[in-house]
């Protein structure tokens, strides 16, 4: 039964990845149009849908294996992204031009611009490098540590990054896009000063939040784990 659950769990995650890829054109367009309110709203709804689906499907009375529950939750997440982004642009009447056949086909090989192809390779390499830098410690844990230590690490890692993933990530993407798309005015002194002021403000906010976490995190980690995961995990090495 575990093998069957694993097989279908991987299949569900693959379906979720495919659905999320289908939402990427609308996501990229929302980024180019600086519609960050849409991104924050859709991402929040998707995370809420994923959490609720996980909570409901993991109920013991249903008897659903955890791998299948997490797989269905991933499908709910990607489905919410797909429906949210495309519903917005369909409502705005922009869907017809977005899915034009001319935009997704290539008539001749020489139509590919060398600079664009170079940018594709650069972004692909950066994405692979970012993945290994971000997930490398998980590979190391799986290779050299016992399952118990892997579970403690996964708990601490996921719980510690929940604020960053839910609140700061959309904000970071919005700021990054704003900086990138306004680079055409970089020669203006007033523009450079405004960008420097914005960067200074962001650094202050990040340092303030980091200081609060450092000051209160160790003291209240045990309480947080007790209320979030119960006595079993609170008495492990995770709070330390």
PDB file of C-alpha atoms in Angstrom:
ATOM      1  CA  UNK A   1       0.000   0.000   0.000  1.00  0.00           C
ATOM      2  CA  UNK A   2       2.871   2.359   0.742  1.00  0.00           C
ATOM      3  CA  UNK A   3       4.293   1.772  -2.726  1.00  0.00           C
ATOM      4  CA  UNK A   4       0.935   2.561  -4.316  1.00  0.00           C
ATOM      5  CA  UNK A   5       0.558   5.698  -2.212  1.00  0.00           C
ATOM      6  CA  UNK A   6       4.058   6.809  -3.165  1.00  0.00           C
ATOM      7  CA  UNK A   7       3.381   6.231  -6.866  1.00  0.00           C
ATOM      8  CA  UNK A   8       0.133   8.164  -6.874  1.00  0.00           C
ATOM      9  CA  UNK A   9       1.609  10.870  -4.648  1.00  0.00           C
ATOM     10  CA  UNK A  10       4.401  11.505  -7.160  1.00  0.00           C
ATOM     11  CA  UNK A  11       1.830  11.485  -9.965  1.00  0.00           C
ATOM     12  CA  UNK A  12      -0.298  14.090  -8.185  1.00  0.00           C
ATOM     13  CA  UNK A  13       2.720  16.332  -7.656  1.00  0.00           C
ATOM     14  CA  UNK A  14       3.501  16.014 -11.360  1.00  0.00           C
ATOM     15  CA  UNK A  15      -0.063  17.016 -12.234  1.00  0.00           C
ATOM     16  CA  UNK A  16       0.216  19.958  -9.841  1.00  0.00           C
ATOM     17  CA  UNK A  17       3.470  21.075 -11.478  1.00  0.00           C
ATOM     18  CA  UNK A  18       1.871  20.889 -14.941  1.00  0.00           C
ATOM     19  CA  UNK A  19      -1.128  22.957 -13.831  1.00  0.00           C
ATOM     20  CA  UNK A  20       1.171  25.539 -12.260  1.00  0.00           C
ATOM     21  CA  UNK A  21       3.145  25.786 -15.512  1.00  0.00           C
ATOM     22  CA  UNK A  22      -0.110  26.598 -17.315  1.00  0.00           C
ATOM     23  CA  UNK A  23      -0.579  29.568 -14.979  1.00  0.00           C
ATOM     24  CA  UNK A  24       2.919  30.948 -15.671  1.00  0.00           C
ATOM     25  CA  UNK A  25       1.985  33.098 -18.732  1.00  0.00           C
ATOM     26  CA  UNK A  26      -0.625  34.946 -16.690  1.00  0.00           C
ATOM     27  CA  UNK A  27       1.801  35.283 -13.780  1.00  0.00           C
ATOM     28  CA  UNK A  28       4.539  36.708 -16.021  1.00  0.00           C
ATOM     29  CA  UNK A  29       2.099  39.174 -17.558  1.00  0.00           C
ATOM     30  CA  UNK A  30       0.924  40.317 -14.127  1.00  0.00           C
ATOM     31  CA  UNK A  31       4.567  40.898 -13.208  1.00  0.00           C
ATOM     32  CA  UNK A  32       5.234  42.928 -16.361  1.00  0.00           C
ATOM     33  CA  UNK A  33       2.106  44.997 -15.750  1.00  0.00           C
ATOM     34  CA  UNK A  34       3.086  45.478 -12.074  1.00  0.00           C
ATOM     35  CA  UNK A  35      -0.240  44.022 -10.880  1.00  0.00           C
ATOM     36  CA  UNK A  36       1.228  43.007  -7.541  1.00  0.00           C
ATOM     37  CA  UNK A  37      -2.100  43.153  -5.731  1.00  0.00           C
ATOM     38  CA  UNK A  38      -3.268  40.282  -7.935  1.00  0.00           C
ATOM     39  CA  UNK A  39      -0.165  38.235  -7.127  1.00  0.00           C
ATOM     40  CA  UNK A  40      -0.452  38.756  -3.387  1.00  0.00           C
ATOM     41  CA  UNK A  41      -4.168  37.915  -3.432  1.00  0.00           C
ATOM     42  CA  UNK A  42      -3.823  34.795  -5.572  1.00  0.00           C
ATOM     43  CA  UNK A  43      -0.769  33.510  -3.700  1.00  0.00           C
ATOM     44  CA  UNK A  44      -2.520  34.008  -0.365  1.00  0.00           C
ATOM     45  CA  UNK A  45      -5.650  32.193  -1.537  1.00  0.00           C
ATOM     46  CA  UNK A  46      -3.540  29.357  -2.954  1.00  0.00           C
ATOM     47  CA  UNK A  47      -1.639  28.898   0.307  1.00  0.00           C
ATOM     48  CA  UNK A  48      -4.879  28.967   2.312  1.00  0.00           C
ATOM     49  CA  UNK A  49      -6.429  26.397  -0.027  1.00  0.00           C
ATOM     50  CA  UNK A  50      -3.373  24.172   0.302  1.00  0.00           C
ATOM     51  CA  UNK A  51      -3.378  24.401   4.100  1.00  0.00           C
ATOM     52  CA  UNK A  52      -7.103  23.691   4.384  1.00  0.00           C
ATOM     53  CA  UNK A  53      -6.882  20.769   1.968  1.00  0.00           C
ATOM     54  CA  UNK A  54      -3.958  19.294   3.905  1.00  0.00           C
ATOM     55  CA  UNK A  55      -5.768  19.742   7.206  1.00  0.00           C
ATOM     56  CA  UNK A  56      -8.967  18.120   5.972  1.00  0.00           C
ATOM     57  CA  UNK A  57      -7.375  15.252   4.050  1.00  0.00           C
ATOM     58  CA  UNK A  58      -5.086  14.260   6.927  1.00  0.00           C
ATOM     59  CA  UNK A  59      -7.999  13.565   9.261  1.00  0.00           C
ATOM     60  CA  UNK A  60      -7.633  10.011  10.642  1.00  0.00           C
ATOM     61  CA  UNK A  61     -11.285   9.252   9.979  1.00  0.00           C
ATOM     62  CA  UNK A  62     -10.743   9.521   6.210  1.00  0.00           C
ATOM     63  CA  UNK A  63      -7.888   7.032   6.137  1.00  0.00           C
ATOM     64  CA  UNK A  64      -6.055   8.824   3.287  1.00  0.00           C
ATOM     65  CA  UNK A  65      -2.284   8.122   3.208  1.00  0.00           C
ATOM     66  CA  UNK A  66      -0.216  11.261   3.936  1.00  0.00           C
ATOM     67  CA  UNK A  67       1.535  11.121   0.557  1.00  0.00           C
ATOM     68  CA  UNK A  68      -1.795  11.262  -1.246  1.00  0.00           C
ATOM     69  CA  UNK A  69      -3.040  14.023   1.053  1.00  0.00           C
ATOM     70  CA  UNK A  70      -0.042  16.204   0.292  1.00  0.00           C
ATOM     71  CA  UNK A  71      -0.365  15.416  -3.403  1.00  0.00           C
ATOM     72  CA  UNK A  72      -4.016  16.514  -3.479  1.00  0.00           C
ATOM     73  CA  UNK A  73      -3.059  19.633  -1.500  1.00  0.00           C
ATOM     74  CA  UNK A  74      -0.447  20.481  -4.140  1.00  0.00           C
ATOM     75  CA  UNK A  75      -3.112  20.109  -6.843  1.00  0.00           C
ATOM     76  CA  UNK A  76      -5.403  22.447  -4.902  1.00  0.00           C
ATOM     77  CA  UNK A  77      -2.566  24.978  -4.663  1.00  0.00           C
ATOM     78  CA  UNK A  78      -1.697  24.932  -8.360  1.00  0.00           C
ATOM     79  CA  UNK A  79      -5.372  24.872  -9.345  1.00  0.00           C
ATOM     80  CA  UNK A  80      -6.044  27.983  -7.284  1.00  0.00           C
ATOM     81  CA  UNK A  81      -3.121  29.737  -8.979  1.00  0.00           C
ATOM     82  CA  UNK A  82      -4.382  28.743 -12.413  1.00  0.00           C
ATOM     83  CA  UNK A  83      -7.971  29.820 -11.775  1.00  0.00           C
ATOM     84  CA  UNK A  84      -6.986  33.028  -9.984  1.00  0.00           C
ATOM     85  CA  UNK A  85      -4.564  34.391 -12.576  1.00  0.00           C
ATOM     86  CA  UNK A  86      -6.503  33.397 -15.672  1.00  0.00           C
ATOM     87  CA  UNK A  87      -9.835  34.557 -14.234  1.00  0.00           C
ATOM     88  CA  UNK A  88      -8.390  38.043 -13.769  1.00  0.00           C
ATOM     89  CA  UNK A  89      -7.162  38.361 -17.359  1.00  0.00           C
ATOM     90  CA  UNK A  90     -10.303  36.769 -18.784  1.00  0.00           C
ATOM     91  CA  UNK A  91     -12.307  39.352 -16.845  1.00  0.00           C
ATOM     92  CA  UNK A  92     -10.074  42.096 -18.270  1.00  0.00           C
ATOM     93  CA  UNK A  93     -10.570  40.746 -21.795  1.00  0.00           C
ATOM     94  CA  UNK A  94      -6.894  39.999 -22.380  1.00  0.00           C
ATOM     95  CA  UNK A  95      -7.010  36.218 -22.636  1.00  0.00           C
ATOM     96  CA  UNK A  96      -7.520  36.057 -26.431  1.00  0.00           C
ATOM     97  CA  UNK A  97      -4.269  37.863 -27.208  1.00  0.00           C
ATOM     98  CA  UNK A  98      -2.385  35.903 -24.532  1.00  0.00           C
ATOM     99  CA  UNK A  99      -3.184  32.481 -26.004  1.00  0.00           C
ATOM    100  CA  UNK A 100      -2.721  33.472 -29.648  1.00  0.00           C
ATOM    101  CA  UNK A 101      -1.140  30.662 -31.668  1.00  0.00           C
ATOM    102  CA  UNK A 102       1.361  33.105 -33.136  1.00  0.00           C
ATOM    103  CA  UNK A 103       2.850  33.734 -29.706  1.00  0.00           C
ATOM    104  CA  UNK A 104       3.528  30.088 -28.914  1.00  0.00           C
ATOM    105  CA  UNK A 105       4.821  28.878 -32.295  1.00  0.00           C
ATOM    106  CA  UNK A 106       8.045  29.484 -34.157  1.00  0.00           C
ATOM    107  CA  UNK A 107       7.858  29.587 -37.935  1.00  0.00           C
ATOM    108  CA  UNK A 108      11.601  29.765 -38.627  1.00  0.00           C
ATOM    109  CA  UNK A 109      14.724  28.942 -36.650  1.00  0.00           C
ATOM    110  CA  UNK A 110      16.317  32.246 -37.595  1.00  0.00           C
ATOM    111  CA  UNK A 111      13.487  34.076 -35.828  1.00  0.00           C
ATOM    112  CA  UNK A 112      15.253  33.289 -32.550  1.00  0.00           C
ATOM    113  CA  UNK A 113      17.286  36.287 -31.422  1.00  0.00           C
ATOM    114  CA  UNK A 114      20.768  35.435 -30.178  1.00  0.00           C
ATOM    115  CA  UNK A 115      20.491  37.801 -27.205  1.00  0.00           C
ATOM    116  CA  UNK A 116      17.166  36.265 -26.191  1.00  0.00           C
ATOM    117  CA  UNK A 117      18.565  32.741 -26.520  1.00  0.00           C
ATOM    118  CA  UNK A 118      21.545  33.732 -24.387  1.00  0.00           C
ATOM    119  CA  UNK A 119      19.178  35.121 -21.756  1.00  0.00           C
ATOM    120  CA  UNK A 120      17.207  31.844 -21.757  1.00  0.00           C
ATOM    121  CA  UNK A 121      20.362  29.815 -21.108  1.00  0.00           C
ATOM    122  CA  UNK A 122      21.461  32.249 -18.405  1.00  0.00           C
ATOM    123  CA  UNK A 123      18.110  32.098 -16.604  1.00  0.00           C
ATOM    124  CA  UNK A 124      18.030  28.300 -16.882  1.00  0.00           C
ATOM    125  CA  UNK A 125      21.487  27.980 -15.361  1.00  0.00           C
ATOM    126  CA  UNK A 126      20.601  30.439 -12.593  1.00  0.00           C
ATOM    127  CA  UNK A 127      17.418  28.490 -11.803  1.00  0.00           C
ATOM    128  CA  UNK A 128      19.350  25.211 -11.531  1.00  0.00           C
ATOM    129  CA  UNK A 129      22.044  26.857  -9.412  1.00  0.00           C
ATOM    130  CA  UNK A 130      19.428  28.457  -7.143  1.00  0.00           C
ATOM    131  CA  UNK A 131      17.701  25.108  -6.683  1.00  0.00           C
ATOM    132  CA  UNK A 132      20.886  23.357  -5.571  1.00  0.00           C
ATOM    133  CA  UNK A 133      21.874  26.242  -3.303  1.00  0.00           C
ATOM    134  CA  UNK A 134      18.420  26.314  -1.719  1.00  0.00           C
ATOM    135  CA  UNK A 135      17.884  22.559  -1.459  1.00  0.00           C
ATOM    136  CA  UNK A 136      21.468  21.367  -1.043  1.00  0.00           C
ATOM    137  CA  UNK A 137      21.216  20.979   2.707  1.00  0.00           C
ATOM    138  CA  UNK A 138      18.232  18.656   2.254  1.00  0.00           C
ATOM    139  CA  UNK A 139      20.279  16.413  -0.018  1.00  0.00           C
ATOM    140  CA  UNK A 140      23.057  16.378   2.569  1.00  0.00           C
ATOM    141  CA  UNK A 141      20.611  15.573   5.374  1.00  0.00           C
ATOM    142  CA  UNK A 142      19.069  12.720   3.381  1.00  0.00           C
ATOM    143  CA  UNK A 143      22.498  11.287   2.591  1.00  0.00           C
ATOM    144  CA  UNK A 144      24.219  11.514   5.981  1.00  0.00           C
ATOM    145  CA  UNK A 145      21.598  11.897   8.730  1.00  0.00           C
ATOM    146  CA  UNK A 146      19.063   9.417  10.209  1.00  0.00           C
ATOM    147  CA  UNK A 147      15.306   9.908   9.590  1.00  0.00           C
ATOM    148  CA  UNK A 148      14.776  11.366  13.082  1.00  0.00           C
ATOM    149  CA  UNK A 149      17.237  14.216  12.474  1.00  0.00           C
ATOM    150  CA  UNK A 150      15.741  14.772   9.038  1.00  0.00           C
ATOM    151  CA  UNK A 151      12.292  15.143  10.604  1.00  0.00           C
ATOM    152  CA  UNK A 152      13.518  17.637  13.206  1.00  0.00           C
ATOM    153  CA  UNK A 153      15.334  19.635  10.549  1.00  0.00           C
ATOM    154  CA  UNK A 154      12.297  19.647   8.258  1.00  0.00           C
ATOM    155  CA  UNK A 155      10.077  20.850  11.090  1.00  0.00           C
ATOM    156  CA  UNK A 156      12.406  23.695  12.064  1.00  0.00           C
ATOM    157  CA  UNK A 157      13.101  24.663   8.465  1.00  0.00           C
ATOM    158  CA  UNK A 158       9.450  24.790   7.392  1.00  0.00           C
ATOM    159  CA  UNK A 159       8.235  26.500  10.550  1.00  0.00           C
ATOM    160  CA  UNK A 160      11.029  29.067  10.489  1.00  0.00           C
ATOM    161  CA  UNK A 161      10.472  30.012   6.863  1.00  0.00           C
ATOM    162  CA  UNK A 162       6.669  30.199   6.939  1.00  0.00           C
ATOM    163  CA  UNK A 163       6.638  33.994   7.419  1.00  0.00           C
ATOM    164  CA  UNK A 164       9.205  34.472   4.674  1.00  0.00           C
ATOM    165  CA  UNK A 165       7.300  32.255   2.243  1.00  0.00           C
ATOM    166  CA  UNK A 166       3.879  33.738   2.919  1.00  0.00           C
ATOM    167  CA  UNK A 167       4.591  37.427   3.538  1.00  0.00           C
ATOM    168  CA  UNK A 168       8.041  38.426   2.338  1.00  0.00           C
ATOM    169  CA  UNK A 169       8.342  36.453  -0.895  1.00  0.00           C
ATOM    170  CA  UNK A 170       5.605  38.343  -2.829  1.00  0.00           C
ATOM    171  CA  UNK A 171       6.963  41.605  -1.443  1.00  0.00           C
ATOM    172  CA  UNK A 172      10.477  40.683  -2.557  1.00  0.00           C
ATOM    173  CA  UNK A 173       9.282  39.827  -6.056  1.00  0.00           C
ATOM    174  CA  UNK A 174       7.391  43.121  -6.337  1.00  0.00           C
ATOM    175  CA  UNK A 175      10.399  45.174  -5.290  1.00  0.00           C
ATOM    176  CA  UNK A 176      12.738  43.214  -7.558  1.00  0.00           C
ATOM    177  CA  UNK A 177      10.456  43.794 -10.547  1.00  0.00           C
ATOM    178  CA  UNK A 178      10.057  47.482  -9.739  1.00  0.00           C
ATOM    179  CA  UNK A 179      13.833  47.917  -9.628  1.00  0.00           C
ATOM    180  CA  UNK A 180      14.330  45.970 -12.850  1.00  0.00           C
ATOM    181  CA  UNK A 181      11.645  47.679 -14.927  1.00  0.00           C
ATOM    182  CA  UNK A 182      12.692  51.185 -13.890  1.00  0.00           C
ATOM    183  CA  UNK A 183      16.306  50.723 -14.958  1.00  0.00           C
ATOM    184  CA  UNK A 184      15.703  52.901 -18.039  1.00  0.00           C
ATOM    185  CA  UNK A 185      15.792  55.971 -15.775  1.00  0.00           C
ATOM    186  CA  UNK A 186      18.992  55.003 -14.009  1.00  0.00           C
ATOM    187  CA  UNK A 187      20.925  57.997 -15.399  1.00  0.00           C
ATOM    188  CA  UNK A 188      18.684  60.516 -13.628  1.00  0.00           C
ATOM    189  CA  UNK A 189      20.106  61.666 -10.264  1.00  0.00           C
ATOM    190  CA  UNK A 190      16.660  61.950  -8.690  1.00  0.00           C
ATOM    191  CA  UNK A 191      15.847  58.394  -9.701  1.00  0.00           C
ATOM    192  CA  UNK A 192      19.041  57.047  -8.166  1.00  0.00           C
ATOM    193  CA  UNK A 193      18.323  58.904  -4.936  1.00  0.00           C
ATOM    194  CA  UNK A 194      14.777  57.504  -4.762  1.00  0.00           C
ATOM    195  CA  UNK A 195      16.081  53.996  -5.341  1.00  0.00           C
ATOM    196  CA  UNK A 196      18.732  54.456  -2.646  1.00  0.00           C
ATOM    197  CA  UNK A 197      16.100  55.689  -0.179  1.00  0.00           C
ATOM    198  CA  UNK A 198      13.851  52.726  -0.963  1.00  0.00           C
ATOM    199  CA  UNK A 199      16.718  50.282  -0.546  1.00  0.00           C
ATOM    200  CA  UNK A 200      17.663  51.863   2.775  1.00  0.00           C
ATOM    201  CA  UNK A 201      14.073  51.577   4.025  1.00  0.00           C
ATOM    202  CA  UNK A 202      13.852  47.921   3.004  1.00  0.00           C
ATOM    203  CA  UNK A 203      17.124  47.100   4.748  1.00  0.00           C
ATOM    204  CA  UNK A 204      15.875  48.752   7.933  1.00  0.00           C
ATOM    205  CA  UNK A 205      12.642  46.746   7.833  1.00  0.00           C
ATOM    206  CA  UNK A 206      14.488  43.472   7.288  1.00  0.00           C
ATOM    207  CA  UNK A 207      16.976  44.215  10.091  1.00  0.00           C
ATOM    208  CA  UNK A 208      14.130  45.156  12.436  1.00  0.00           C
ATOM    209  CA  UNK A 209      12.255  41.939  11.748  1.00  0.00           C
ATOM    210  CA  UNK A 210      15.437  39.884  12.067  1.00  0.00           C
ATOM    211  CA  UNK A 211      16.215  41.555  15.402  1.00  0.00           C
ATOM    212  CA  UNK A 212      12.744  40.733  16.731  1.00  0.00           C
ATOM    213  CA  UNK A 213      13.133  37.088  15.688  1.00  0.00           C
ATOM    214  CA  UNK A 214      16.570  36.814  17.272  1.00  0.00           C
ATOM    215  CA  UNK A 215      15.384  38.472  20.492  1.00  0.00           C
ATOM    216  CA  UNK A 216      12.146  36.536  21.040  1.00  0.00           C
ATOM    217  CA  UNK A 217      12.504  33.414  18.877  1.00  0.00           C
ATOM    218  CA  UNK A 218      14.612  31.222  21.184  1.00  0.00           C
ATOM    219  CA  UNK A 219      12.501  32.060  24.246  1.00  0.00           C
ATOM    220  CA  UNK A 220       9.136  31.292  22.654  1.00  0.00           C
ATOM    221  CA  UNK A 221      10.089  28.459  20.281  1.00  0.00           C
ATOM    222  CA  UNK A 222       9.039  25.777  22.783  1.00  0.00           C
ATOM    223  CA  UNK A 223       5.627  27.419  23.309  1.00  0.00           C
ATOM    224  CA  UNK A 224       5.107  27.834  19.574  1.00  0.00           C
ATOM    225  CA  UNK A 225       5.918  24.206  18.867  1.00  0.00           C
ATOM    226  CA  UNK A 226       3.711  23.034  21.747  1.00  0.00           C
ATOM    227  CA  UNK A 227       0.646  24.838  20.386  1.00  0.00           C
ATOM    228  CA  UNK A 228       1.430  24.102  16.717  1.00  0.00           C
ATOM    229  CA  UNK A 229       2.559  20.462  16.756  1.00  0.00           C
ATOM    230  CA  UNK A 230       1.799  19.198  20.238  1.00  0.00           C
ATOM    231  CA  UNK A 231       3.815  17.714  23.061  1.00  0.00           C
ATOM    232  CA  UNK A 232       5.533  15.071  20.928  1.00  0.00           C
ATOM    233  CA  UNK A 233       7.533  17.539  18.820  1.00  0.00           C
ATOM    234  CA  UNK A 234       7.896  20.183  21.519  1.00  0.00           C
ATOM    235  CA  UNK A 235       9.934  17.736  23.647  1.00  0.00           C
ATOM    236  CA  UNK A 236      12.382  17.000  20.812  1.00  0.00           C
ATOM    237  CA  UNK A 237      15.520  18.924  19.894  1.00  0.00           C
ATOM    238  CA  UNK A 238      13.558  21.226  17.579  1.00  0.00           C
ATOM    239  CA  UNK A 239      13.032  24.086  20.108  1.00  0.00           C
ATOM    240  CA  UNK A 240      16.778  24.177  20.740  1.00  0.00           C
TER     241      UNK A 240
END
